[in-house]
mmCIF file of N, CA and C in Angstrom:
data_model
loop_
_atom_site.group_PDB
_atom_site.id
_atom_site.type_symbol
_atom_site.label_atom_id
_atom_site.label_comp_id
_atom_site.label_asym_id
_atom_site.label_seq_id
_atom_site.Cartn_x
_atom_site.Cartn_y
_atom_site.Cartn_z
ATOM 1 N N ALA H 134 -3.213 21.346 -58.493
ATOM 2 C CA ALA H 134 -4.423 21.559 -59.310
ATOM 3 C C ALA H 134 -4.322 21.119 -60.713
ATOM 4 N N ALA H 135 -2.793 21.267 -61.195
ATOM 5 C CA ALA H 135 -2.630 20.623 -62.699
ATOM 6 C C ALA H 135 -3.147 19.283 -62.646
ATOM 7 N N LEU H 136 -2.968 18.328 -61.380
ATOM 8 C CA LEU H 136 -2.923 17.056 -61.638
ATOM 9 C C LEU H 136 -4.628 16.770 -61.030
ATOM 10 N N GLY H 137 -5.391 17.549 -60.820
ATOM 11 C CA GLY H 137 -6.744 17.341 -60.440
ATOM 12 C C GLY H 137 -6.930 17.428 -59.029
ATOM 13 N N ALA H 138 -5.680 17.401 -58.100
ATOM 14 C CA ALA H 138 -5.671 17.497 -56.474
ATOM 15 C C ALA H 138 -6.640 18.849 -56.118
ATOM 16 N N HIS H 139 -7.007 18.859 -55.059
ATOM 17 C CA HIS H 139 -7.624 19.807 -54.345
ATOM 18 C C HIS H 139 -7.391 19.719 -52.978
ATOM 19 N N ILE H 140 -6.955 20.659 -52.295
ATOM 20 C CA ILE H 140 -6.236 20.618 -51.159
ATOM 21 C C ILE H 140 -6.903 22.344 -50.295
ATOM 22 N N THR H 141 -7.296 21.905 -49.386
ATOM 23 C CA THR H 141 -7.605 23.066 -48.421
ATOM 24 C C THR H 141 -7.170 22.723 -47.106
ATOM 25 N N PHE H 142 -6.192 24.090 -46.765
ATOM 26 C CA PHE H 142 -5.758 23.926 -45.647
ATOM 27 C C PHE H 142 -6.879 25.155 -44.381
ATOM 28 N N ALA H 143 -7.028 24.625 -43.576
ATOM 29 C CA ALA H 143 -7.925 25.509 -42.785
ATOM 30 C C ALA H 143 -7.109 25.027 -41.070
ATOM 31 N N ALA H 144 -7.254 26.379 -40.504
ATOM 32 C CA ALA H 144 -6.958 26.137 -38.780
ATOM 33 C C ALA H 144 -8.060 26.214 -38.254
ATOM 34 N N CYS H 145 -7.715 25.540 -37.478
ATOM 35 C CA CYS H 145 -8.918 25.245 -36.024
ATOM 36 C C CYS H 145 -8.208 24.819 -34.725
ATOM 37 N N ASP H 146 -8.824 25.154 -33.582
ATOM 38 C CA ASP H 146 -8.180 24.373 -32.529
ATOM 39 C C ASP H 146 -9.170 23.011 -32.212
ATOM 40 N N PRO H 147 -8.675 21.797 -32.678
ATOM 41 C CA PRO H 147 -9.084 20.762 -32.457
ATOM 42 C C PRO H 147 -9.360 20.244 -31.020
ATOM 43 N N GLY H 148 -8.674 20.936 -30.096
ATOM 44 C CA GLY H 148 -8.854 20.494 -28.838
ATOM 45 C C GLY H 148 -10.441 20.938 -28.288
ATOM 46 N N ASP H 149 -10.924 22.025 -28.939
ATOM 47 C CA ASP H 149 -12.195 22.964 -28.624
ATOM 48 C C ASP H 149 -13.265 21.645 -29.749
ATOM 49 N N ARG H 150 -13.727 20.702 -29.093
ATOM 50 C CA ARG H 150 -14.534 20.033 -30.156
ATOM 51 C C ARG H 150 -15.743 20.449 -31.080
ATOM 52 N N ASP H 151 -16.300 21.583 -30.306
ATOM 53 C CA ASP H 151 -17.071 22.199 -31.143
ATOM 54 C C ASP H 151 -16.714 23.124 -32.285
ATOM 55 N N ALA H 152 -15.713 22.890 -31.994
ATOM 56 C CA ALA H 152 -14.613 23.886 -33.147
ATOM 57 C C ALA H 152 -14.342 22.779 -34.485
ATOM 58 N N ALA H 153 -13.865 21.699 -33.777
ATOM 59 C CA ALA H 153 -13.655 20.921 -34.632
ATOM 60 C C ALA H 153 -14.908 19.979 -35.685
ATOM 61 N N VAL H 154 -15.784 20.280 -34.861
ATOM 62 C CA VAL H 154 -17.414 19.646 -35.496
ATOM 63 C C VAL H 154 -17.676 20.563 -36.690
ATOM 64 N N ALA H 155 -17.488 22.017 -35.986
ATOM 65 C CA ALA H 155 -17.883 23.112 -37.089
ATOM 66 C C ALA H 155 -17.250 22.940 -38.423
ATOM 67 N N LEU H 156 -15.414 22.646 -38.264
ATOM 68 C CA LEU H 156 -14.901 22.669 -39.187
ATOM 69 C C LEU H 156 -15.002 21.305 -40.223
ATOM 70 N N LEU H 157 -15.193 20.337 -39.543
ATOM 71 C CA LEU H 157 -15.393 18.831 -40.386
ATOM 72 C C LEU H 157 -16.518 19.178 -41.013
ATOM 73 N N GLU H 158 -17.720 19.197 -40.547
ATOM 74 C CA GLU H 158 -19.087 19.823 -41.050
ATOM 75 C C GLU H 158 -18.861 20.861 -42.324
ATOM 76 N N SER H 159 -18.354 21.432 -42.460
ATOM 77 C CA SER H 159 -17.953 22.646 -43.492
ATOM 78 C C SER H 159 -16.977 21.511 -44.857
ATOM 79 N N VAL H 160 -16.596 20.795 -44.444
ATOM 80 C CA VAL H 160 -16.098 20.011 -45.588
ATOM 81 C C VAL H 160 -16.875 19.417 -46.643
ATOM 82 N N PRO H 161 -17.078 19.823 -48.189
ATOM 83 C CA PRO H 161 -18.025 19.869 -48.681
ATOM 84 C C PRO H 161 -18.286 17.936 -49.315
ATOM 85 N N ALA H 162 -19.344 17.605 -49.545
ATOM 86 C CA ALA H 162 -19.400 16.342 -49.743
ATOM 87 C C ALA H 162 -18.519 15.640 -51.253
ATOM 88 N N GLY H 163 -18.636 16.517 -52.053
ATOM 89 C CA GLY H 163 -17.982 16.360 -53.178
ATOM 90 C C GLY H 163 -16.569 16.378 -53.046
ATOM 91 N N HIS H 164 -15.846 16.637 -52.026
ATOM 92 C CA HIS H 164 -14.462 16.754 -52.087
ATOM 93 C C HIS H 164 -14.206 16.427 -50.355
ATOM 94 N N PRO H 165 -14.483 15.030 -50.090
ATOM 95 C CA PRO H 165 -14.786 14.754 -48.321
ATOM 96 C C PRO H 165 -12.871 14.491 -47.985
ATOM 97 N N LEU H 166 -12.748 14.630 -46.721
ATOM 98 C CA LEU H 166 -11.667 14.713 -45.975
ATOM 99 C C LEU H 166 -11.275 13.252 -46.421
ATOM 100 N N THR H 167 -10.122 13.313 -46.444
ATOM 101 C CA THR H 167 -9.036 11.986 -46.979
ATOM 102 C C THR H 167 -7.747 11.926 -46.221
ATOM 103 N N ALA H 168 -7.512 12.930 -45.206
ATOM 104 C CA ALA H 168 -6.083 12.908 -44.404
ATOM 105 C C ALA H 168 -6.239 13.856 -43.195
ATOM 106 N N VAL H 169 -5.717 13.741 -42.213
ATOM 107 C CA VAL H 169 -5.513 14.350 -40.980
ATOM 108 C C VAL H 169 -4.513 14.517 -40.611
ATOM 109 N N PHE H 170 -3.510 15.724 -40.209
ATOM 110 C CA PHE H 170 -2.155 16.054 -39.618
ATOM 111 C C PHE H 170 -2.605 16.659 -38.534
ATOM 112 N N HIS H 171 -2.432 16.188 -37.417
ATOM 113 C CA HIS H 171 -2.292 16.824 -36.237
ATOM 114 C C HIS H 171 -0.912 17.194 -35.753
ATOM 115 N N CYS H 172 -0.346 18.604 -35.937
ATOM 116 C CA CYS H 172 0.889 18.688 -35.706
ATOM 117 C C CYS H 172 1.046 19.871 -34.761
ATOM 118 N N ALA H 173 0.209 19.926 -33.576
ATOM 119 C CA ALA H 173 0.431 21.018 -32.359
ATOM 120 C C ALA H 173 1.079 20.324 -31.340
ATOM 121 N N GLY H 174 1.469 21.595 -30.812
ATOM 122 C CA GLY H 174 2.335 20.919 -29.387
ATOM 123 C C GLY H 174 2.644 22.147 -28.855
ATOM 124 N N THR H 175 2.641 22.098 -27.294
ATOM 125 C CA THR H 175 3.140 23.186 -26.476
ATOM 126 C C THR H 175 3.466 22.593 -25.254
ATOM 127 N N VAL H 176 4.526 23.224 -24.563
ATOM 128 C CA VAL H 176 5.441 22.700 -23.432
ATOM 129 C C VAL H 176 4.801 23.921 -22.255
ATOM 130 N N ASN H 177 4.643 23.348 -21.241
ATOM 131 C CA ASN H 177 4.532 24.181 -19.976
ATOM 132 C C ASN H 177 5.163 23.256 -18.728
ATOM 133 N N ASP H 178 6.570 23.239 -18.735
ATOM 134 C CA ASP H 178 7.498 22.340 -17.974
ATOM 135 C C ASP H 178 7.603 23.017 -16.591
ATOM 136 N N ALA H 179 7.377 21.844 -15.618
ATOM 137 C CA ALA H 179 7.601 22.011 -14.167
ATOM 138 C C ALA H 179 7.806 20.796 -13.458
ATOM 139 N N VAL H 180 8.504 21.107 -12.498
ATOM 140 C CA VAL H 180 9.067 19.489 -11.907
ATOM 141 C C VAL H 180 7.429 19.210 -11.036
ATOM 142 N N VAL H 181 7.512 17.801 -10.704
ATOM 143 C CA VAL H 181 6.012 17.215 -10.057
ATOM 144 C C VAL H 181 5.798 18.034 -9.120
ATOM 145 N N GLN H 182 6.566 18.758 -8.158
ATOM 146 C CA GLN H 182 6.119 19.397 -6.863
ATOM 147 C C GLN H 182 5.584 20.489 -7.337
ATOM 148 N N ASN H 183 5.899 21.200 -8.375
ATOM 149 C CA ASN H 183 5.427 22.420 -8.981
ATOM 150 C C ASN H 183 4.390 22.483 -9.896
ATOM 151 N N LEU H 184 4.139 21.691 -10.517
ATOM 152 C CA LEU H 184 3.550 21.240 -11.272
ATOM 153 C C LEU H 184 1.860 21.454 -11.018
ATOM 154 N N THR H 185 1.186 22.362 -11.556
ATOM 155 C CA THR H 185 -0.151 22.678 -11.548
ATOM 156 C C THR H 185 -1.458 21.933 -12.380
ATOM 157 N N ALA H 186 -2.655 21.948 -11.867
ATOM 158 C CA ALA H 186 -3.631 21.273 -13.082
ATOM 159 C C ALA H 186 -3.661 22.011 -13.904
ATOM 160 N N GLY H 187 -3.365 23.348 -13.931
ATOM 161 C CA GLY H 187 -3.585 24.244 -15.300
ATOM 162 C C GLY H 187 -2.699 23.767 -16.285
ATOM 163 N N GLN H 188 -1.424 23.755 -15.790
ATOM 164 C CA GLN H 188 -0.250 23.536 -16.557
ATOM 165 C C GLN H 188 -0.576 22.042 -17.433
ATOM 166 N N VAL H 189 -1.035 21.160 -16.567
ATOM 167 C CA VAL H 189 -1.446 19.634 -17.488
ATOM 168 C C VAL H 189 -2.419 20.048 -18.036
ATOM 169 N N GLU H 190 -3.566 20.706 -18.076
ATOM 170 C CA GLU H 190 -4.516 20.589 -18.726
ATOM 171 C C GLU H 190 -4.047 21.476 -19.994
ATOM 172 N N GLU H 191 -3.436 22.063 -20.136
ATOM 173 C CA GLU H 191 -2.846 23.013 -21.044
ATOM 174 C C GLU H 191 -2.406 22.248 -22.119
ATOM 175 N N VAL H 192 -1.170 21.625 -21.490
ATOM 176 C CA VAL H 192 -0.129 20.470 -22.431
ATOM 177 C C VAL H 192 -1.202 19.247 -23.046
ATOM 178 N N MET H 193 -2.163 19.159 -22.538
ATOM 179 C CA MET H 193 -2.980 17.566 -22.898
ATOM 180 C C MET H 193 -4.322 17.776 -23.484
ATOM 181 N N ARG H 194 -4.504 19.337 -23.218
ATOM 182 C CA ARG H 194 -5.911 19.978 -24.241
ATOM 183 C C ARG H 194 -5.121 19.878 -25.645
ATOM 184 N N VAL H 195 -3.832 20.264 -25.942
ATOM 185 C CA VAL H 195 -3.114 20.841 -27.033
ATOM 186 C C VAL H 195 -3.038 19.245 -27.745
ATOM 187 N N LYS H 196 -2.346 18.574 -27.077
ATOM 188 C CA LYS H 196 -2.168 17.266 -27.860
ATOM 189 C C LYS H 196 -2.930 16.382 -27.768
ATOM 190 N N ALA H 197 -3.140 15.621 -26.634
ATOM 191 C CA ALA H 197 -4.053 14.706 -26.521
ATOM 192 C C ALA H 197 -5.579 14.772 -26.731
ATOM 193 N N ASP H 198 -6.352 16.005 -26.160
ATOM 194 C CA ASP H 198 -7.490 15.923 -26.162
ATOM 195 C C ASP H 198 -7.972 16.355 -27.805
ATOM 196 N N ALA H 199 -6.884 17.129 -28.270
ATOM 197 C CA ALA H 199 -7.410 17.465 -29.979
ATOM 198 C C ALA H 199 -7.099 16.047 -30.633
ATOM 199 N N ALA H 200 -6.173 15.467 -30.376
ATOM 200 C CA ALA H 200 -5.945 14.312 -31.081
ATOM 201 C C ALA H 200 -7.163 13.230 -30.842
ATOM 202 N N TRP H 201 -7.963 12.800 -29.548
ATOM 203 C CA TRP H 201 -9.253 12.180 -29.412
ATOM 204 C C TRP H 201 -9.850 13.114 -30.237
ATOM 205 N N ASN H 202 -10.663 13.983 -30.187
ATOM 206 C CA ASN H 202 -11.515 14.915 -30.593
ATOM 207 C C ASN H 202 -11.323 14.280 -32.167
ATOM 208 N N LEU H 203 -10.379 14.453 -32.951
ATOM 209 C CA LEU H 203 -9.950 13.895 -34.286
ATOM 210 C C LEU H 203 -10.369 12.777 -34.355
ATOM 211 N N HIS H 204 -10.012 11.945 -33.685
ATOM 212 C CA HIS H 204 -9.933 10.365 -33.887
ATOM 213 C C HIS H 204 -11.710 10.136 -34.057
ATOM 214 N N GLU H 205 -12.518 10.647 -33.197
ATOM 215 C CA GLU H 205 -13.770 10.123 -32.605
ATOM 216 C C GLU H 205 -14.561 10.789 -33.778
ATOM 217 N N LEU H 206 -14.278 12.477 -34.436
ATOM 218 C CA LEU H 206 -14.764 12.801 -34.986
ATOM 219 C C LEU H 206 -14.614 12.399 -36.519
ATOM 220 N N THR H 207 -13.552 11.754 -36.923
ATOM 221 C CA THR H 207 -13.022 11.056 -38.049
ATOM 222 C C THR H 207 -13.309 9.507 -38.530
ATOM 223 N N ARG H 208 -13.894 8.973 -37.677
ATOM 224 C CA ARG H 208 -13.903 7.541 -37.336
ATOM 225 C C ARG H 208 -14.546 6.731 -38.548
ATOM 226 N N ASP H 209 -15.584 7.423 -39.235
ATOM 227 C CA ASP H 209 -16.412 7.213 -39.911
ATOM 228 C C ASP H 209 -15.754 7.223 -41.619
ATOM 229 N N ALA H 210 -15.105 8.177 -41.436
ATOM 230 C CA ALA H 210 -14.354 8.724 -42.825
ATOM 231 C C ALA H 210 -13.439 7.859 -43.266
ATOM 232 N N ASP H 211 -13.322 8.090 -44.492
ATOM 233 C CA ASP H 211 -12.222 6.823 -45.319
ATOM 234 C C ASP H 211 -10.998 7.566 -45.356
ATOM 235 N N LEU H 212 -10.272 7.389 -44.287
ATOM 236 C CA LEU H 212 -8.743 8.316 -44.331
ATOM 237 C C LEU H 212 -7.846 7.511 -44.990
ATOM 238 N N SER H 213 -6.693 7.971 -45.839
ATOM 239 C CA SER H 213 -5.821 7.419 -46.280
ATOM 240 C C SER H 213 -4.914 8.090 -45.221
ATOM 241 N N ALA H 214 -4.322 8.816 -44.630
ATOM 242 C CA ALA H 214 -3.690 9.241 -43.289
ATOM 243 C C ALA H 214 -4.142 9.521 -42.388
ATOM 244 N N PHE H 215 -3.729 9.407 -40.930
ATOM 245 C CA PHE H 215 -4.050 10.141 -39.767
ATOM 246 C C PHE H 215 -2.631 10.027 -39.050
ATOM 247 N N VAL H 216 -2.225 11.487 -39.210
ATOM 248 C CA VAL H 216 -0.928 11.513 -38.960
ATOM 249 C C VAL H 216 -0.834 12.376 -37.526
ATOM 250 N N LEU H 217 -0.234 12.218 -36.687
ATOM 251 C CA LEU H 217 0.182 12.696 -35.066
ATOM 252 C C LEU H 217 1.547 13.306 -34.779
ATOM 253 N N TYR H 218 1.858 14.549 -34.570
ATOM 254 C CA TYR H 218 3.332 14.742 -34.470
ATOM 255 C C TYR H 218 3.406 14.787 -33.284
ATOM 256 N N SER H 219 3.913 13.370 -32.870
ATOM 257 C CA SER H 219 4.428 13.542 -31.387
ATOM 258 C C SER H 219 5.655 13.466 -30.779
ATOM 259 N N SER H 220 6.564 13.392 -29.903
ATOM 260 C CA SER H 220 7.802 13.513 -29.604
ATOM 261 C C SER H 220 8.316 12.235 -29.079
ATOM 262 N N VAL H 221 9.451 12.627 -29.307
ATOM 263 C CA VAL H 221 10.337 11.583 -28.275
ATOM 264 C C VAL H 221 10.452 11.452 -27.294
ATOM 265 N N ALA H 222 10.446 12.463 -26.473
ATOM 266 C CA ALA H 222 9.563 12.743 -25.217
ATOM 267 C C ALA H 222 8.708 12.040 -24.516
ATOM 268 N N GLY H 223 8.342 11.075 -25.247
ATOM 269 C CA GLY H 223 6.842 10.281 -25.238
ATOM 270 C C GLY H 223 7.533 8.865 -24.797
ATOM 271 N N LEU H 224 8.888 8.508 -25.276
ATOM 272 C CA LEU H 224 9.459 7.374 -25.082
ATOM 273 C C LEU H 224 10.534 7.804 -23.824
ATOM 274 N N LEU H 225 11.225 8.747 -23.774
ATOM 275 C CA LEU H 225 12.191 8.853 -23.053
ATOM 276 C C LEU H 225 12.090 9.998 -21.787
ATOM 277 N N GLY H 226 11.204 10.669 -21.865
ATOM 278 C CA GLY H 226 10.727 11.840 -20.862
ATOM 279 C C GLY H 226 11.528 12.644 -21.046
ATOM 280 N N GLY H 227 11.909 13.603 -20.026
ATOM 281 C CA GLY H 227 12.507 14.882 -19.662
ATOM 282 C C GLY H 227 12.311 15.543 -18.432
ATOM 283 N N PRO H 228 13.533 16.006 -18.021
ATOM 284 C CA PRO H 228 13.308 16.831 -16.614
ATOM 285 C C PRO H 228 12.163 17.815 -16.459
ATOM 286 N N GLY H 229 11.235 17.731 -15.820
ATOM 287 C CA GLY H 229 10.033 18.850 -15.737
ATOM 288 C C GLY H 229 9.253 18.859 -16.726
ATOM 289 N N GLN H 230 8.908 17.518 -17.652
ATOM 290 C CA GLN H 230 8.279 17.301 -18.741
ATOM 291 C C GLN H 230 6.945 16.251 -18.569
ATOM 292 N N GLY H 231 6.679 16.018 -17.448
ATOM 293 C CA GLY H 231 5.685 14.973 -17.234
ATOM 294 C C GLY H 231 4.490 15.013 -18.250
ATOM 295 N N SER H 232 3.947 16.304 -18.162
ATOM 296 C CA SER H 232 2.600 16.551 -18.782
ATOM 297 C C SER H 232 3.037 16.411 -20.329
ATOM 298 N N TYR H 233 4.250 16.656 -20.858
ATOM 299 C CA TYR H 233 4.446 16.678 -22.604
ATOM 300 C C TYR H 233 4.690 15.313 -22.283
ATOM 301 N N THR H 234 5.532 14.368 -21.763
ATOM 302 C CA THR H 234 5.806 13.335 -21.946
ATOM 303 C C THR H 234 4.407 12.311 -21.933
ATOM 304 N N ALA H 235 3.449 12.676 -21.059
ATOM 305 C CA ALA H 235 2.294 12.160 -21.092
ATOM 306 C C ALA H 235 1.328 12.257 -22.446
ATOM 307 N N ALA H 236 1.263 13.581 -22.956
ATOM 308 C CA ALA H 236 0.624 13.551 -24.039
ATOM 309 C C ALA H 236 0.986 13.072 -25.132
ATOM 310 N N ASN H 237 2.616 13.022 -25.193
ATOM 311 C CA ASN H 237 2.941 12.539 -26.279
ATOM 312 C C ASN H 237 2.853 10.575 -26.193
ATOM 313 N N ALA H 238 2.951 10.318 -24.975
ATOM 314 C CA ALA H 238 2.793 8.719 -25.122
ATOM 315 C C ALA H 238 1.323 8.284 -25.597
ATOM 316 N N PHE H 239 0.271 9.140 -25.117
ATOM 317 C CA PHE H 239 -0.991 9.007 -25.601
ATOM 318 C C PHE H 239 -1.154 9.394 -26.963
ATOM 319 N N LEU H 240 -0.369 10.185 -27.938
ATOM 320 C CA LEU H 240 -0.202 10.089 -28.861
ATOM 321 C C LEU H 240 0.245 8.615 -29.775
ATOM 322 N N ASP H 241 1.166 8.298 -29.246
ATOM 323 C CA ASP H 241 1.708 6.889 -29.874
ATOM 324 C C ASP H 241 0.714 5.684 -29.278
ATOM 325 N N ALA H 242 -0.200 5.875 -28.343
ATOM 326 C CA ALA H 242 -1.010 4.946 -27.964
ATOM 327 C C ALA H 242 -2.007 4.820 -28.793
ATOM 328 N N LEU H 243 -2.531 5.953 -29.139
ATOM 329 C CA LEU H 243 -3.877 6.378 -30.046
ATOM 330 C C LEU H 243 -3.351 5.931 -31.446
ATOM 331 N N ALA H 244 -2.315 6.097 -31.964
ATOM 332 C CA ALA H 244 -2.033 5.586 -33.490
ATOM 333 C C ALA H 244 -1.787 4.001 -33.182
ATOM 334 N N ARG H 245 -1.577 3.190 -32.174
ATOM 335 C CA ARG H 245 -1.681 1.877 -31.890
ATOM 336 C C ARG H 245 -3.038 1.565 -32.100
ATOM 337 N N HIS H 246 -3.988 2.255 -31.247
ATOM 338 C CA HIS H 246 -5.128 2.135 -30.975
ATOM 339 C C HIS H 246 -5.928 1.932 -32.522
ATOM 340 N N ARG H 247 -5.819 2.733 -33.105
ATOM 341 C CA ARG H 247 -6.443 3.022 -34.387
ATOM 342 C C ARG H 247 -5.435 1.819 -35.380
ATOM 343 N N GLN H 248 -4.300 1.394 -35.303
ATOM 344 C CA GLN H 248 -3.872 0.567 -36.184
ATOM 345 C C GLN H 248 -4.300 -0.698 -35.782
ATOM 346 N N ASP H 249 -4.437 -1.057 -34.526
ATOM 347 C CA ASP H 249 -5.360 -2.234 -34.207
ATOM 348 C C ASP H 249 -6.559 -2.477 -34.745
ATOM 349 N N ARG H 250 -7.255 -1.607 -34.858
ATOM 350 C CA ARG H 250 -8.466 -1.451 -35.622
ATOM 351 C C ARG H 250 -8.589 -1.491 -37.327
ATOM 352 N N GLY H 251 -7.655 -1.299 -37.686
ATOM 353 C CA GLY H 251 -7.355 -1.416 -39.024
ATOM 354 C C GLY H 251 -7.559 -0.007 -39.813
ATOM 355 N N ALA H 252 -7.374 1.212 -38.875
ATOM 356 C CA ALA H 252 -7.723 2.762 -39.305
ATOM 357 C C ALA H 252 -6.083 3.079 -39.552
ATOM 358 N N ALA H 253 -6.595 4.178 -40.522
ATOM 359 C CA ALA H 253 -4.876 4.818 -40.797
ATOM 360 C C ALA H 253 -4.230 5.100 -39.511
ATOM 361 N N ALA H 254 -3.006 5.386 -39.201
ATOM 362 C CA ALA H 254 -2.739 6.142 -38.369
ATOM 363 C C ALA H 254 -0.897 6.061 -38.272
ATOM 364 N N THR H 255 -0.363 6.981 -37.839
ATOM 365 C CA THR H 255 1.273 7.514 -37.965
ATOM 366 C C THR H 255 1.477 8.140 -37.013
ATOM 367 N N SER H 256 2.146 7.705 -36.036
ATOM 368 C CA SER H 256 2.890 9.020 -34.821
ATOM 369 C C SER H 256 4.367 8.717 -35.075
ATOM 370 N N LEU H 257 4.510 10.184 -35.507
ATOM 371 C CA LEU H 257 6.037 10.747 -35.425
ATOM 372 C C LEU H 257 6.599 11.229 -34.427
ATOM 373 N N ALA H 258 7.315 10.261 -33.829
ATOM 374 C CA ALA H 258 7.851 10.733 -32.525
ATOM 375 C C ALA H 258 9.238 11.729 -32.855
ATOM 376 N N TRP H 259 8.892 13.093 -32.952
ATOM 377 C CA TRP H 259 10.175 14.029 -33.387
ATOM 378 C C TRP H 259 11.116 14.072 -32.479
ATOM 379 N N GLY H 260 12.349 14.318 -32.727
ATOM 380 C CA GLY H 260 13.204 14.891 -31.648
ATOM 381 C C GLY H 260 13.379 16.501 -31.852
ATOM 382 N N TYR H 261 14.649 17.365 -31.412
ATOM 383 C CA TYR H 261 14.611 18.553 -31.763
ATOM 384 C C TYR H 261 14.569 18.726 -33.088
ATOM 385 N N TRP H 262 13.835 19.794 -33.580
ATOM 386 C CA TRP H 262 14.019 20.104 -34.807
ATOM 387 C C TRP H 262 15.076 21.137 -35.090
ATOM 388 N N ASP H 263 14.517 22.592 -34.729
ATOM 389 C CA ASP H 263 15.576 23.651 -34.943
ATOM 390 C C ASP H 263 15.613 24.003 -33.743
ATOM 391 N N LEU H 264 17.053 23.901 -33.073
ATOM 392 C CA LEU H 264 17.689 24.304 -31.809
ATOM 393 C C LEU H 264 17.274 25.831 -31.297
ATOM 394 N N GLU H 265 17.333 26.897 -32.476
ATOM 395 C CA GLU H 265 17.304 28.358 -32.108
ATOM 396 C C GLU H 265 15.907 28.704 -32.303
ATOM 397 N N SER H 266 14.879 27.850 -32.471
ATOM 398 C CA SER H 266 13.249 28.777 -32.807
ATOM 399 C C SER H 266 12.596 27.601 -32.297
ATOM 400 N N GLY H 267 11.156 27.708 -32.235
ATOM 401 C CA GLY H 267 10.025 26.903 -31.896
ATOM 402 C C GLY H 267 10.055 26.643 -30.456
ATOM 403 N N MET H 268 9.372 25.303 -30.288
ATOM 404 C CA MET H 268 9.441 24.905 -28.786
ATOM 405 C C MET H 268 10.903 24.588 -28.207
ATOM 406 N N SER H 269 11.909 24.161 -29.069
ATOM 407 C CA SER H 269 13.010 23.804 -28.297
ATOM 408 C C SER H 269 14.171 25.255 -28.246
ATOM 409 N N GLY H 270 13.929 26.460 -28.850
ATOM 410 C CA GLY H 270 14.361 27.433 -28.923
ATOM 411 C C GLY H 270 14.968 27.907 -27.507
ATOM 412 N N ARG H 271 14.393 27.863 -26.520
ATOM 413 C CA ARG H 271 14.570 28.169 -25.397
ATOM 414 C C ARG H 271 15.369 27.421 -24.320
ATOM 415 N N LEU H 272 15.699 26.436 -24.941
ATOM 416 C CA LEU H 272 16.508 25.405 -24.230
ATOM 417 C C LEU H 272 17.932 25.939 -24.041
ATOM 418 N N THR H 273 18.709 25.396 -23.050
ATOM 419 C CA THR H 273 19.926 25.557 -22.536
ATOM 420 C C THR H 273 20.913 24.492 -23.037
ATOM 421 N N ASP H 274 22.261 24.707 -23.436
ATOM 422 C CA ASP H 274 23.001 23.360 -23.272
ATOM 423 C C ASP H 274 22.858 22.488 -21.985
ATOM 424 N N ALA H 275 22.814 22.940 -21.169
ATOM 425 C CA ALA H 275 22.187 21.683 -19.947
ATOM 426 C C ALA H 275 20.893 20.907 -20.145
ATOM 427 N N ASP H 276 19.956 21.667 -20.753
ATOM 428 C CA ASP H 276 18.640 21.043 -21.175
ATOM 429 C C ASP H 276 19.054 20.040 -22.104
ATOM 430 N N ARG H 277 19.695 20.166 -23.234
ATOM 431 C CA ARG H 277 20.083 19.549 -24.239
ATOM 432 C C ARG H 277 20.865 18.557 -24.263
ATOM 433 N N ALA H 278 21.507 18.399 -23.061
ATOM 434 C CA ALA H 278 22.627 17.391 -22.623
ATOM 435 C C ALA H 278 21.927 15.850 -22.268
#
């Protein structure tokens, strides 16, 4: 605030298009949206023969559907940043992580799509963060090998 910046943090499930629309409509015209950070993620792992449509939908909704909604709903905004938290799994895959791999590959492709159209876009393909917590907290030594 001392430098004249005004930052508002808002929680929203952007996988719910109506919720995302409502949040974006609440942004005051005098302080337009200038950046989007999509940092959500979830895992629901299963090998292909045990994978259910519900598991795929859950992972895709949180990452891919949400990112697409944010992309479409901010298409005409003058954004300085559109940042997607992806995963190295989108490049390398992992046992039982077909949905997670596909969702993160989608984020990487969406960033490229935006860049090709001259729009702001960065996809950060993160590796493990903290092996004791978060999505990687439940991994065994065999999973990490």
